[in-house]
Amino acid sequence: MPTTEQRKPDSEPAPGHAASQDASLQHVQVHVTGTVQGVGFRPFVFRLACQHGLAGAVHNNTQGVFVHAQGAEERVRAFVRALREQAPPAARIDALRVTPLPLASFGEFRILPSEVQGDTFTQVPADLALCADCRREMEDARDRRFRYPFTNCTACGPRFTIIRALPYDRPLTTMQPFAMCDACRAEYVNPADRRFHAQPVACPQCGPTLRLLRWTGEAWRDTARDNDALAEVSVAIQSGGIALVQGLGGFHLACDAYDDSVVRELRRRKRRDERPFALMFPSEAALRESCDVSAEEWEALASPRAPIVLLRRRASSTIAASVAPGNPLLGAMLPYTPLHVLLLDRCGRALVMTSANLSDEPICYEVEDALARMAGIADVALVHDRAIHMFADDSVVRVAGGVPRVWRRSRGYVPQPIHVARPFRRQTLAFGPQLKSTFCLGKRNLALLSQHLGDMDGELAVEAHRRALRHYLRLFDARIELAACDLHPDYATTRLAETWCEKHEVPLVRVQHHHAHLAACLAENGASEQAIGLCLDGTGFGTDGTIWGGEVLIGDARAFTRAAHLQVVPMLGGKHAAREPWRMAVAWLHAAFGDEMPALSLPLLDRIRKDLGEDALQTLLSPGLHARVFPRTSSMGRLFDAVAALTFFGTRSQHEGQAAMLLEGKMSAAPEEPYPLEIVQHGEAWILSPIPMFRALVADLRRRVPAASISRRFHEGIVGVLARVCGILRDSAGLHTVALSGGCFQNAFLLTELVRDLESKGFRVLTHRDVPAGDGGVALGQAVVASMQTE
Ligand code: ZN
Ligand code: ZN
Ligand code: FE
């Protein structure tokens, strides 16, 4: 039997594999780097070495996995080839270096213990979707884990969400209360087994169990367990009920995705606006029936990270319209835990699977809290006793230009570190922005971006931020020496940072929002040169006290100048402008037409008068109010909102970015003449003025040009003016690198067309992939800027 006790490769000659002068024998060291920890890599190496009849050992430390393999030359070669080709699905090999060594004396192949002095930042693996081997066992009636909803192995299962402390070992996870049965223990200690040191290993004899509760109108009543619980919950869903389901990183609310009335009811109970609900499909076939799926999209869906992937909805799809009202995209995922597989199999159809929360509150992840908060919202609750220690929402990915881009980086991704080219001199903590917040810990060349924490508008969200931060600081044994936050004085995260820094006597650097976007993009791409940063989003506090968002910066992580920006207009209605796009349409029409504006004959103006009254316009535009009360903004997001309101959105209210997103979806596929946007010099800076565009757009509206064509002309106009301003700055400042960041780059057309245009002009274009382009990536930029500015 192979054993695992520590033994140096060159000690204790073993009779069977004594060193020999045989020329056909070879000894190599293989050094593997990449994502090779916590994904079942060492047991994989062990099995492979045994298959190839090799002697040697495998161990890992912070530098990666090291394999010593000795045996017949052709077998060693085959082994190295198989290492690369057959690696576990969750592993990602960045480099594999083979070094020949003198022959040594080995016993049988061994797994040596990990070196524990390593870096805590790399020791917590992300949660992994159910692997193919475990799925096969679950579906095999003769297997002892047949239909067991908590099946896992070293290649799959919960990690980050169940770890309380390091080292990653069962007693320090939420599996601690479950004592392994003999059969599970035998697997756990056997290096030849797929479950060798799989910390959450479990089976029906010894592991977690399911139970079903039913809401009686006054209390939750326990009604069924295990397979009966699954049967009952699927019946409840099939008959139009809403179920609370405990998942991997939190609770979902689930219902039939094809039943419009239950989806509407879910929206009503959850007090949710028109934001799309995510879907979980039972099979590839069901998914392809409703969505167009490219090869890259399928790869992302089926990957061990198993994110929500945004897919184009097929016209023939019978998914309820209320799942994603007016939206051409559907957020789809595949079942990623054994529990989800069983549930979806039983229901036999796609389910809405949306985070269990009320409107903007954080996701529920503790059983008692979930049952209390979701009482009366869910009809039944499927819960279990493997506690979720740390929440993690589903991650969201969209493929643009053939590349998967992470919009929301959470379950399956966190807490995998991002490697930065320029090391942090001091351990740095960035508190993140206000919306779609994350925080970031930086140490040496590693940046840990937290899971998605949501909008910091309510006390529950702020508490979730505090809680996650406390957990990270303890788990990773962080010793913070420097902190960063946003420049905005009133952000909840700014106040958290101020309090924390005072208490811990740590210096705090305030970072401008769009500078952080630029720095995040440079850091993700390992770039340190001066660049042009196109930082386009909805809102960020500017150094001049106005609200920025259409920014062309020049600089690096250390410093920036505002080289150009979108023309500034009053943000009519202040904070209401983001929710009510018609307000920005009025602002821009007024900027373009002045006092003639109220007399224009336009469908939007008619709608405003009809829906809101003549006074609404007059009040907004009264000269005194106009100049004094409303903040001024250069926001690109609000410009997209304005155009959407004019062309099709009318006076409806939106969730942030919804109108802009629908505008992209409406765009005609055929190229059109771009709208004219002007670039005018204003002191040191260039102003991008859409005034001529609005005049042309209004003329188009009067000629009843379809919204699809207007949207296309608008998008092309924006791409054109941004590419032109980059050309101007290249000539004047000699810069050849452009970094694209900010939430507007979730717009796939804007992103891909701008990349194409700029590259055709010889620019080096940097975009986001693993770090969100939106505010989920801002904390990384804050950390990098603070670090550079204090070097
Ligand atoms: Zn597995
Ligand atoms: Zn067991
Ligand atoms: Fe932003």
mmCIF file of C-alpha atoms in Angstrom, residues 58-196:
data_model
loop_
_atom_site.group_PDB
_atom_site.id
_atom_site.type_symbol
_atom_site.label_atom_id
_atom_site.label_comp_id
_atom_site.label_asym_id
_atom_site.label_seq_id
_atom_site.Cartn_x
_atom_site.Cartn_y
_atom_site.Cartn_z
ATOM 1 C CA VAL A 58 4.637 14.920 -5.062
ATOM 2 C CA HIS A 59 4.364 17.869 -2.713
ATOM 3 C CA ASN A 60 3.260 21.478 -2.864
ATOM 4 C CA ASN A 61 4.250 24.778 -1.372
ATOM 5 C CA THR A 62 3.605 28.423 -2.213
ATOM 6 C CA GLN A 63 5.599 28.082 -5.421
ATOM 7 C CA GLY A 64 3.246 25.432 -6.773
ATOM 8 C CA VAL A 65 3.286 21.661 -7.055
ATOM 9 C CA PHE A 66 6.582 19.757 -7.326
ATOM 10 C CA VAL A 67 6.691 16.233 -8.704
ATOM 11 C CA HIS A 68 9.683 13.930 -8.641
ATOM 12 C CA ALA A 69 9.164 11.107 -11.094
ATOM 13 C CA GLN A 70 11.557 8.314 -11.874
ATOM 14 C CA GLY A 71 11.130 5.384 -14.213
ATOM 15 C CA ALA A 72 11.629 4.205 -17.778
ATOM 16 C CA GLU A 73 12.237 7.160 -20.078
ATOM 17 C CA GLU A 74 9.176 6.713 -22.292
ATOM 18 C CA ARG A 75 6.956 6.239 -19.255
ATOM 19 C CA VAL A 76 8.220 9.455 -17.702
ATOM 20 C CA ARG A 77 7.523 11.240 -20.983
ATOM 21 C CA ALA A 78 3.991 9.814 -21.164
ATOM 22 C CA PHE A 79 3.428 10.785 -17.545
ATOM 23 C CA VAL A 80 4.446 14.409 -18.121
ATOM 24 C CA ARG A 81 2.216 14.594 -21.197
ATOM 25 C CA ALA A 82 -0.728 13.183 -19.225
ATOM 26 C CA LEU A 83 -0.093 15.663 -16.389
ATOM 27 C CA ARG A 84 -0.924 18.433 -18.780
ATOM 28 C CA GLU A 85 -3.648 16.741 -20.786
ATOM 29 C CA GLN A 86 -5.618 15.000 -18.061
ATOM 30 C CA ALA A 87 -5.394 17.562 -15.254
ATOM 31 C CA PRO A 88 -8.566 17.836 -13.115
ATOM 32 C CA PRO A 89 -11.140 20.214 -14.640
ATOM 33 C CA ALA A 90 -10.792 22.797 -11.871
ATOM 34 C CA ALA A 91 -7.010 22.949 -12.262
ATOM 35 C CA ARG A 92 -5.419 25.519 -14.508
ATOM 36 C CA ILE A 93 -1.802 24.923 -15.409
ATOM 37 C CA ASP A 94 0.060 28.164 -16.138
ATOM 38 C CA ALA A 95 3.486 26.586 -16.509
ATOM 39 C CA LEU A 96 4.969 23.114 -16.332
ATOM 40 C CA ARG A 97 8.766 23.017 -16.108
ATOM 41 C CA VAL A 98 10.648 19.737 -16.431
ATOM 42 C CA THR A 99 14.194 19.515 -15.037
ATOM 43 C CA PRO A 100 16.253 16.299 -15.456
ATOM 44 C CA LEU A 101 17.991 15.212 -12.264
ATOM 45 C CA PRO A 102 20.507 12.477 -11.376
ATOM 46 C CA LEU A 103 18.874 9.143 -10.578
ATOM 47 C CA ALA A 104 17.782 8.786 -6.976
ATOM 48 C CA SER A 105 16.585 6.039 -4.697
ATOM 49 C CA PHE A 106 12.851 6.109 -4.254
ATOM 50 C CA GLY A 107 10.374 3.859 -2.572
ATOM 51 C CA GLU A 108 6.909 3.705 -4.065
ATOM 52 C CA PHE A 109 5.321 6.971 -5.193
ATOM 53 C CA ARG A 110 4.261 9.160 -2.271
ATOM 54 C CA ILE A 111 2.209 12.215 -1.472
ATOM 55 C CA LEU A 112 4.259 14.324 0.925
ATOM 56 C CA PRO A 113 2.511 16.686 3.333
ATOM 57 C CA SER A 114 2.074 20.292 2.175
ATOM 58 C CA GLU A 115 4.602 22.747 3.467
ATOM 59 C CA VAL A 116 2.571 24.830 5.871
ATOM 60 C CA GLN A 117 4.827 27.853 6.214
ATOM 61 C CA GLY A 118 3.310 29.074 2.948
ATOM 62 C CA ASP A 119 1.378 32.199 2.197
ATOM 63 C CA THR A 120 -2.108 32.264 3.702
ATOM 64 C CA PHE A 121 -3.309 34.289 0.704
ATOM 65 C CA THR A 122 -3.085 31.233 -1.537
ATOM 66 C CA GLN A 123 -4.447 28.597 0.832
ATOM 67 C CA VAL A 124 -8.210 29.003 0.595
ATOM 68 C CA PRO A 125 -9.615 27.367 -2.520
ATOM 69 C CA ALA A 126 -12.775 28.581 -4.227
ATOM 70 C CA ASP A 127 -15.975 26.517 -4.215
ATOM 71 C CA LEU A 128 -16.173 24.080 -7.123
ATOM 72 C CA ALA A 129 -19.143 22.711 -9.051
ATOM 73 C CA LEU A 130 -20.000 19.005 -8.854
ATOM 74 C CA CYS A 131 -17.501 16.997 -10.921
ATOM 75 C CA ALA A 132 -18.344 14.335 -13.508
ATOM 76 C CA ASP A 133 -17.088 11.446 -11.326
ATOM 77 C CA CYS A 134 -19.240 12.437 -8.364
ATOM 78 C CA ARG A 135 -22.212 12.982 -10.635
ATOM 79 C CA ARG A 136 -21.811 9.479 -12.047
ATOM 80 C CA GLU A 137 -21.772 7.994 -8.548
ATOM 81 C CA MET A 138 -24.886 9.938 -7.578
ATOM 82 C CA GLU A 139 -26.721 8.531 -10.572
ATOM 83 C CA ASP A 140 -25.598 4.947 -9.976
ATOM 84 C CA ALA A 141 -28.186 2.984 -7.993
ATOM 85 C CA ARG A 142 -25.487 0.583 -6.756
ATOM 86 C CA ASP A 143 -23.243 3.318 -5.392
ATOM 87 C CA ARG A 144 -23.379 4.135 -1.688
ATOM 88 C CA ARG A 145 -23.806 7.809 -2.592
ATOM 89 C CA PHE A 146 -26.747 7.180 -4.934
ATOM 90 C CA ARG A 147 -28.814 10.390 -4.902
ATOM 91 C CA TYR A 148 -26.844 11.795 -2.001
ATOM 92 C CA PRO A 149 -27.151 15.611 -2.122
ATOM 93 C CA PHE A 150 -23.823 16.340 -0.371
ATOM 94 C CA THR A 151 -21.506 14.206 -2.494
ATOM 95 C CA ASN A 152 -18.087 15.767 -3.158
ATOM 96 C CA CYS A 153 -14.420 14.914 -3.690
ATOM 97 C CA THR A 154 -11.043 16.634 -4.038
ATOM 98 C CA ALA A 155 -12.085 17.925 -7.464
ATOM 99 C CA CYS A 156 -15.407 19.418 -6.395
ATOM 100 C CA GLY A 157 -17.538 20.713 -3.563
ATOM 101 C CA PRO A 158 -17.666 23.505 -1.005
ATOM 102 C CA ARG A 159 -14.450 25.232 0.102
ATOM 103 C CA PHE A 160 -14.409 29.001 0.777
ATOM 104 C CA THR A 161 -17.994 29.021 2.022
ATOM 105 C CA ILE A 162 -17.419 26.379 4.734
ATOM 106 C CA ILE A 163 -13.927 27.330 5.957
ATOM 107 C CA ARG A 164 -13.825 28.983 9.370
ATOM 108 C CA ALA A 165 -10.041 29.190 9.773
ATOM 109 C CA LEU A 166 -6.759 27.916 8.332
ATOM 110 C CA PRO A 167 -5.201 25.458 7.814
ATOM 111 C CA TYR A 168 -7.899 24.055 5.541
ATOM 112 C CA ASP A 169 -8.673 20.968 7.547
ATOM 113 C CA ARG A 170 -12.032 19.376 8.402
ATOM 114 C CA PRO A 171 -12.171 20.426 12.100
ATOM 115 C CA LEU A 172 -11.900 24.064 11.023
ATOM 116 C CA THR A 173 -14.797 23.823 8.562
ATOM 117 C CA THR A 174 -18.558 23.644 9.094
ATOM 118 C CA MET A 175 -18.187 19.852 8.481
ATOM 119 C CA GLN A 176 -16.661 19.603 11.975
ATOM 120 C CA PRO A 177 -19.895 18.286 13.629
ATOM 121 C CA PHE A 178 -20.030 15.297 11.258
ATOM 122 C CA ALA A 179 -17.858 12.347 12.289
ATOM 123 C CA MET A 180 -16.720 10.346 9.260
ATOM 124 C CA CYS A 181 -18.013 6.781 8.990
ATOM 125 C CA ASP A 182 -15.494 3.984 8.383
ATOM 126 C CA ALA A 183 -16.112 3.879 4.644
ATOM 127 C CA CYS A 184 -15.609 7.644 4.267
ATOM 128 C CA ARG A 185 -12.518 7.590 6.471
ATOM 129 C CA ALA A 186 -10.978 4.814 4.388
ATOM 130 C CA GLU A 187 -11.372 7.004 1.302
ATOM 131 C CA TYR A 188 -10.095 10.060 3.130
ATOM 132 C CA VAL A 189 -6.798 8.429 4.150
ATOM 133 C CA ASN A 190 -6.113 6.566 0.907
ATOM 134 C CA PRO A 191 -3.835 8.518 -1.463
ATOM 135 C CA ALA A 192 -5.073 6.435 -4.383
ATOM 136 C CA ASP A 193 -8.639 7.572 -3.742
ATOM 137 C CA ARG A 194 -10.322 10.561 -5.300
ATOM 138 C CA ARG A 195 -11.379 11.593 -1.805
ATOM 139 C CA PHE A 196 -7.912 11.562 -0.276
#
